[in-house]
Amino acid sequence: MQAALELVAYEANFSAISLRRVARQAGVVPTAFYRHFEDMDALGLSLVEDTFIELRGLLRGADLSALPIKGLTRYAVELFAYHVRDRRLLFQFLVKERFSGSRPIREAIHGHITQIVIELARDFAHFDEFSRIEETDLQIIAELVVNTIVSLSERILDVAPDNAEDAALMLRAEKQLRLIFMGAGRWESRASSRAARAG
Amino acid sequence: MQAALELVAYEANFSAISLRRVARQAGVVPTAFYRHFEDMDALGLSLVEDTFIELRGLLRGADLSALPIKGLTRYAVELFAYHVRDRRLLFQFLVKERFSGSRPIREAIHGHITQIVIELARDFAHFDEFSRIEETDLQIIAELVVNTIVSLSERILDVAPDNAEDAALMLRAEKQLRLIFMGAGRWESRASSRAARAG
DNA sequence: CATACGTGTGAACATGTGTACACTTTAGCC
DNA sequence: GGCTAAAGTGTACACATGTTCACACGTATG
């Protein structure tokens, strides 16, 4: 798995690297590959699962409900940015395969992200500031937040490691999140539903 | 180019299809490929350029400044969704290659999107509602808007063509954009800069 | 000690790949 | 009608790929 990650970081993406190259990178003969995975797709799926198991642990560990919304955005951005840099190769793999991987891999990634959105929306429901907002609208807001964080990850992975530009990217993301929360503070679920029905 | 698009829609991504398969799909012998492109990368870059030339035309043609912000979001979402569906294969290619393509292709796409963000921020500056906001903050907001639209495109391309789910996706994106604009309406550039300096 | 199992090996195969080269065909223009 | 340039063809080569099969080594457990 480590060998595959290294190759993906170097090459364009996962489908561009061959079973034989993974084996070579791992210092092993091609046929030995089959002792561990049925095929390349199985390897890719294992990488996806690993990434999200760890990410889920991170999100569970960060008890955001303890903080006020103000400090929350900065803390969340820093936590996430640190983790992405720490697991650079894993997230590089994820970002590349999210849309260009094989169908099973794409679906696995999409499913996990959807799950994160749902859980984030559930967390939002505990904040007094959002008590007015309907559940479906909370999910829409959560999706916006997740999109923003994902976009930050993509940008961080684009620049070289330990680049000074990282700080600017994080500030951007932080502002975007603050703006989203300002919008959410004024959001009226009933008004928006009415507008939607009026079509 | 059409042959390549068809194959990319069917396969995982661009780097997974070979020069020989493109030629076969085009009903032509492999060596004939070289009469049109130096290599596969050149083909990919041509596809990127084509997509953005057309997209730029669409954005230029849509004179958004004529509308009030309220109707603007719905109109923009519908216009964009229609165009993405209309050029499905091109945008499928774009979404897949944005992060997983070869370096030149990735950079070309990224450059074009950055350009669109800059121009959108410039358009924002003409609205009275945003006159308070600094230019750098306008770009951050424009980026948020573009991210949301890109995300909508990705979702539309994920579901089958002419799927009823499209309408729900568009409504989501419309709400997200309205929320962003509500946040922007309360945005205070000086306050945010001060907070940033305070660190 | 033996035996079962996880892991790694080497040779072999049919098939796909990018590209070079010399050639033929096609289409447009004076 | 003949010339030119663009587009397409066929052959050839050296190489990479996924997968198969029978075999070898290590270790831990009965």
Short mmCIF file of N, CA, C and O in Angstrom, two decimals, chain B residues 16-86:
data_model
loop_
_atom_site.label_atom_id
_atom_site.label_comp_id
_atom_site.label_asym_id
_atom_site.label_seq_id
_atom_site.Cartn_x
_atom_site.Cartn_y
_atom_site.Cartn_z
N ALA B 16 -5.98 6.58 -18.61
CA ALA B 16 -6.25 5.15 -18.70
C ALA B 16 -6.55 4.72 -20.13
O ALA B 16 -6.69 3.53 -20.40
N ILE B 17 -6.66 5.68 -21.03
CA ILE B 17 -6.93 5.30 -22.43
C ILE B 17 -5.67 5.52 -23.25
O ILE B 17 -4.90 6.44 -23.00
N SER B 18 -5.48 4.65 -24.23
CA SER B 18 -4.23 4.67 -24.99
C SER B 18 -4.43 5.35 -26.34
O SER B 18 -5.55 5.48 -26.85
N LEU B 19 -3.33 5.79 -26.87
CA LEU B 19 -3.31 6.38 -28.20
C LEU B 19 -3.97 5.44 -29.21
O LEU B 19 -4.77 5.85 -30.05
N ARG B 20 -3.65 4.17 -29.09
CA ARG B 20 -4.20 3.19 -30.03
C ARG B 20 -5.72 3.08 -29.92
O ARG B 20 -6.41 2.91 -30.92
N ARG B 21 -6.23 3.16 -28.69
CA ARG B 21 -7.68 3.05 -28.53
C ARG B 21 -8.38 4.28 -29.06
O ARG B 21 -9.47 4.18 -29.64
N VAL B 22 -7.79 5.43 -28.88
CA VAL B 22 -8.38 6.65 -29.45
C VAL B 22 -8.46 6.52 -30.97
O VAL B 22 -9.49 6.79 -31.58
N ALA B 23 -7.36 6.05 -31.55
CA ALA B 23 -7.33 5.88 -33.01
C ALA B 23 -8.41 4.90 -33.45
O ALA B 23 -9.18 5.17 -34.38
N ARG B 24 -8.50 3.77 -32.74
CA ARG B 24 -9.50 2.76 -33.08
C ARG B 24 -10.91 3.35 -33.01
O ARG B 24 -11.73 3.16 -33.91
N GLN B 25 -11.17 4.06 -31.92
CA GLN B 25 -12.49 4.67 -31.73
C GLN B 25 -12.80 5.67 -32.85
O GLN B 25 -13.96 5.81 -33.26
N ALA B 26 -11.77 6.32 -33.33
CA ALA B 26 -11.96 7.32 -34.40
C ALA B 26 -12.03 6.64 -35.77
O ALA B 26 -12.19 7.30 -36.79
N GLY B 27 -11.87 5.31 -35.79
CA GLY B 27 -11.92 4.59 -37.05
C GLY B 27 -10.72 4.86 -37.94
O GLY B 27 -10.83 5.05 -39.14
N VAL B 28 -9.57 4.85 -37.32
CA VAL B 28 -8.35 5.26 -37.99
C VAL B 28 -7.18 4.44 -37.45
O VAL B 28 -7.23 3.93 -36.34
N VAL B 29 -6.15 4.30 -38.24
CA VAL B 29 -4.99 3.50 -37.85
C VAL B 29 -4.11 4.30 -36.86
O VAL B 29 -4.10 5.53 -36.92
N PRO B 30 -3.44 3.63 -35.90
CA PRO B 30 -2.72 4.35 -34.84
C PRO B 30 -1.79 5.45 -35.36
O PRO B 30 -1.78 6.55 -34.82
N THR B 31 -1.05 5.17 -36.40
CA THR B 31 -0.07 6.16 -36.86
C THR B 31 -0.74 7.44 -37.37
O THR B 31 -0.12 8.49 -37.40
N ALA B 32 -2.00 7.32 -37.77
CA ALA B 32 -2.70 8.52 -38.27
C ALA B 32 -2.89 9.54 -37.16
O ALA B 32 -3.03 10.74 -37.42
N PHE B 33 -2.87 9.06 -35.91
CA PHE B 33 -3.00 9.96 -34.77
C PHE B 33 -1.99 11.11 -34.85
O PHE B 33 -2.33 12.27 -34.60
N TYR B 34 -0.77 10.75 -35.24
CA TYR B 34 0.31 11.75 -35.23
C TYR B 34 0.10 12.85 -36.26
O TYR B 34 0.79 13.86 -36.24
N ARG B 35 -0.81 12.65 -37.18
CA ARG B 35 -1.10 13.71 -38.15
C ARG B 35 -1.82 14.88 -37.48
O ARG B 35 -1.88 15.98 -38.01
N HIS B 36 -2.39 14.62 -36.29
CA HIS B 36 -3.23 15.64 -35.66
C HIS B 36 -2.67 16.15 -34.34
O HIS B 36 -2.82 17.32 -34.00
N PHE B 37 -2.00 15.25 -33.58
CA PHE B 37 -1.44 15.65 -32.29
C PHE B 37 -0.07 15.01 -32.10
O PHE B 37 0.18 13.90 -32.57
N GLU B 38 0.78 15.73 -31.39
CA GLU B 38 2.13 15.21 -31.17
C GLU B 38 2.08 14.00 -30.24
O GLU B 38 2.82 13.03 -30.42
N ASP B 39 1.26 14.07 -29.23
CA ASP B 39 1.07 12.95 -28.32
C ASP B 39 -0.26 13.11 -27.58
O ASP B 39 -1.00 14.06 -27.84
N MET B 40 -0.53 12.22 -26.66
CA MET B 40 -1.82 12.25 -25.96
C MET B 40 -1.98 13.52 -25.13
O MET B 40 -3.09 14.06 -25.02
N ASP B 41 -0.89 13.98 -24.55
CA ASP B 41 -0.98 15.19 -23.75
C ASP B 41 -1.47 16.39 -24.56
O ASP B 41 -2.27 17.19 -24.09
N ALA B 42 -0.99 16.48 -25.79
CA ALA B 42 -1.42 17.57 -26.67
C ALA B 42 -2.91 17.48 -26.93
O ALA B 42 -3.62 18.50 -26.94
N LEU B 43 -3.39 16.26 -27.13
CA LEU B 43 -4.84 16.06 -27.32
C LEU B 43 -5.59 16.57 -26.09
O LEU B 43 -6.55 17.33 -26.20
N GLY B 44 -5.14 16.15 -24.92
CA GLY B 44 -5.81 16.56 -23.69
C GLY B 44 -5.85 18.07 -23.54
O GLY B 44 -6.88 18.65 -23.19
N LEU B 45 -4.73 18.72 -23.83
CA LEU B 45 -4.69 20.17 -23.71
C LEU B 45 -5.66 20.84 -24.67
O LEU B 45 -6.31 21.83 -24.33
N SER B 46 -5.78 20.28 -25.88
CA SER B 46 -6.74 20.84 -26.83
C SER B 46 -8.16 20.74 -26.28
O SER B 46 -8.96 21.67 -26.43
N LEU B 47 -8.47 19.63 -25.63
CA LEU B 47 -9.81 19.46 -25.07
C LEU B 47 -10.06 20.50 -23.98
O LEU B 47 -11.13 21.09 -23.90
N VAL B 48 -9.05 20.71 -23.15
CA VAL B 48 -9.19 21.72 -22.08
C VAL B 48 -9.46 23.09 -22.69
O VAL B 48 -10.39 23.80 -22.28
N GLU B 49 -8.66 23.45 -23.68
CA GLU B 49 -8.82 24.77 -24.29
C GLU B 49 -10.21 24.93 -24.89
O GLU B 49 -10.89 25.93 -24.68
N ASP B 50 -10.64 23.91 -25.64
CA ASP B 50 -11.98 23.96 -26.24
C ASP B 50 -13.06 24.21 -25.20
O ASP B 50 -13.95 25.04 -25.38
N THR B 51 -12.97 23.46 -24.10
CA THR B 51 -14.00 23.57 -23.07
C THR B 51 -14.08 24.99 -22.54
O THR B 51 -15.16 25.56 -22.41
N PHE B 52 -12.93 25.58 -22.26
CA PHE B 52 -12.94 26.90 -21.62
C PHE B 52 -13.24 28.01 -22.62
O PHE B 52 -13.78 29.05 -22.23
N ILE B 53 -12.88 27.82 -23.87
CA ILE B 53 -13.26 28.82 -24.87
C ILE B 53 -14.79 28.93 -24.91
O ILE B 53 -15.36 30.01 -24.88
N GLU B 54 -15.44 27.78 -24.93
CA GLU B 54 -16.90 27.77 -24.97
C GLU B 54 -17.49 28.33 -23.68
O GLU B 54 -18.43 29.13 -23.70
N LEU B 55 -16.91 27.90 -22.55
CA LEU B 55 -17.44 28.35 -21.27
C LEU B 55 -17.30 29.86 -21.12
O LEU B 55 -18.19 30.54 -20.62
N ARG B 56 -16.16 30.36 -21.57
CA ARG B 56 -15.94 31.80 -21.52
C ARG B 56 -16.99 32.53 -22.34
O ARG B 56 -17.52 33.57 -21.92
N GLY B 57 -17.31 31.97 -23.49
CA GLY B 57 -18.35 32.56 -24.32
C GLY B 57 -19.69 32.60 -23.60
O GLY B 57 -20.40 33.61 -23.62
N LEU B 58 -20.00 31.52 -22.90
CA LEU B 58 -21.26 31.46 -22.16
C LEU B 58 -21.30 32.55 -21.09
O LEU B 58 -22.30 33.27 -20.95
N LEU B 59 -20.21 32.67 -20.34
CA LEU B 59 -20.18 33.63 -19.24
C LEU B 59 -20.22 35.07 -19.76
O LEU B 59 -20.83 35.95 -19.15
N ARG B 60 -19.56 35.27 -20.90
CA ARG B 60 -19.58 36.62 -21.46
C ARG B 60 -20.98 36.97 -21.96
O ARG B 60 -21.45 38.10 -21.79
N GLY B 61 -21.64 35.97 -22.56
CA GLY B 61 -22.97 36.21 -23.11
C GLY B 61 -24.02 36.50 -22.05
O GLY B 61 -24.94 37.27 -22.27
N ALA B 62 -23.86 35.85 -20.89
CA ALA B 62 -24.84 36.06 -19.82
C ALA B 62 -24.53 37.36 -19.09
O ALA B 62 -23.64 37.41 -18.26
N ASP B 63 -25.29 38.37 -19.38
CA ASP B 63 -25.05 39.67 -18.74
C ASP B 63 -25.76 39.70 -17.39
O ASP B 63 -26.92 40.10 -17.29
N LEU B 64 -25.06 39.27 -16.38
CA LEU B 64 -25.68 39.13 -15.07
C LEU B 64 -25.98 40.47 -14.41
O LEU B 64 -26.86 40.56 -13.57
N SER B 65 -25.24 41.49 -14.83
CA SER B 65 -25.39 42.77 -14.13
C SER B 65 -26.79 43.35 -14.33
O SER B 65 -27.20 44.25 -13.61
N ALA B 66 -27.52 42.83 -15.31
CA ALA B 66 -28.85 43.35 -15.58
C ALA B 66 -29.86 42.90 -14.54
O ALA B 66 -30.88 43.53 -14.33
N LEU B 67 -29.57 41.76 -13.86
CA LEU B 67 -30.55 41.20 -12.94
C LEU B 67 -30.30 41.63 -11.50
O LEU B 67 -29.18 41.97 -11.13
N PRO B 68 -31.37 41.58 -10.69
CA PRO B 68 -31.18 41.77 -9.25
C PRO B 68 -30.58 40.50 -8.67
O PRO B 68 -30.70 39.42 -9.25
N ILE B 69 -29.94 40.62 -7.49
CA ILE B 69 -29.26 39.46 -6.93
C ILE B 69 -30.22 38.30 -6.71
O ILE B 69 -29.86 37.14 -6.87
N LYS B 70 -31.46 38.62 -6.40
CA LYS B 70 -32.41 37.55 -6.11
C LYS B 70 -32.57 36.60 -7.29
O LYS B 70 -32.34 35.41 -7.18
N GLY B 71 -32.97 37.13 -8.43
CA GLY B 71 -33.18 36.29 -9.59
C GLY B 71 -31.88 35.77 -10.17
O GLY B 71 -31.86 34.77 -10.88
N LEU B 72 -30.81 36.44 -9.83
CA LEU B 72 -29.51 36.10 -10.41
C LEU B 72 -29.08 34.68 -10.09
O LEU B 72 -28.64 33.94 -10.99
N THR B 73 -29.20 34.29 -8.83
CA THR B 73 -28.70 32.96 -8.46
C THR B 73 -29.44 31.88 -9.24
O THR B 73 -28.83 31.00 -9.83
N ARG B 74 -30.77 31.98 -9.25
CA ARG B 74 -31.52 30.95 -9.96
C ARG B 74 -31.14 30.91 -11.43
O ARG B 74 -30.90 29.85 -12.00
N TYR B 75 -31.06 32.08 -12.02
CA TYR B 75 -30.73 32.14 -13.45
C TYR B 75 -29.35 31.55 -13.71
O TYR B 75 -29.16 30.76 -14.63
N ALA B 76 -28.37 31.93 -12.89
CA ALA B 76 -27.01 31.45 -13.09
C ALA B 76 -26.94 29.93 -12.95
O ALA B 76 -26.30 29.25 -13.76
N VAL B 77 -27.61 29.41 -11.93
CA VAL B 77 -27.58 27.97 -11.72
C VAL B 77 -28.20 27.25 -12.90
O VAL B 77 -27.65 26.27 -13.41
N GLU B 78 -29.34 27.75 -13.37
CA GLU B 78 -30.00 27.08 -14.49
C GLU B 78 -29.17 27.15 -15.77
O GLU B 78 -29.03 26.16 -16.49
N LEU B 79 -28.62 28.32 -16.01
CA LEU B 79 -27.79 28.49 -17.20
C LEU B 79 -26.62 27.51 -17.18
O LEU B 79 -26.34 26.80 -18.15
N PHE B 80 -25.96 27.46 -16.03
CA PHE B 80 -24.77 26.63 -15.93
C PHE B 80 -25.13 25.15 -16.02
O PHE B 80 -24.48 24.38 -16.74
N ALA B 81 -26.17 24.76 -15.31
CA ALA B 81 -26.57 23.34 -15.31
C ALA B 81 -26.92 22.91 -16.73
O ALA B 81 -26.55 21.82 -17.18
N TYR B 82 -27.63 23.77 -17.45
CA TYR B 82 -28.00 23.43 -18.82
C TYR B 82 -26.75 23.23 -19.67
O TYR B 82 -26.63 22.25 -20.43
N HIS B 83 -25.83 24.14 -19.54
CA HIS B 83 -24.61 24.06 -20.35
C HIS B 83 -23.80 22.81 -20.04
O HIS B 83 -23.27 22.15 -20.94
N VAL B 84 -23.69 22.48 -18.76
CA VAL B 84 -22.94 21.28 -18.37
C VAL B 84 -23.59 20.03 -18.96
O VAL B 84 -22.91 19.15 -19.49
N ARG B 85 -24.91 19.97 -18.88
CA ARG B 85 -25.59 18.81 -19.46
C ARG B 85 -25.41 18.78 -20.97
O ARG B 85 -25.28 17.72 -21.58
N ASP B 86 -25.41 19.95 -21.56
CA ASP B 86 -25.31 20.05 -23.01
C ASP B 86 -23.95 19.57 -23.50
O ASP B 86 -23.83 18.95 -24.55
#
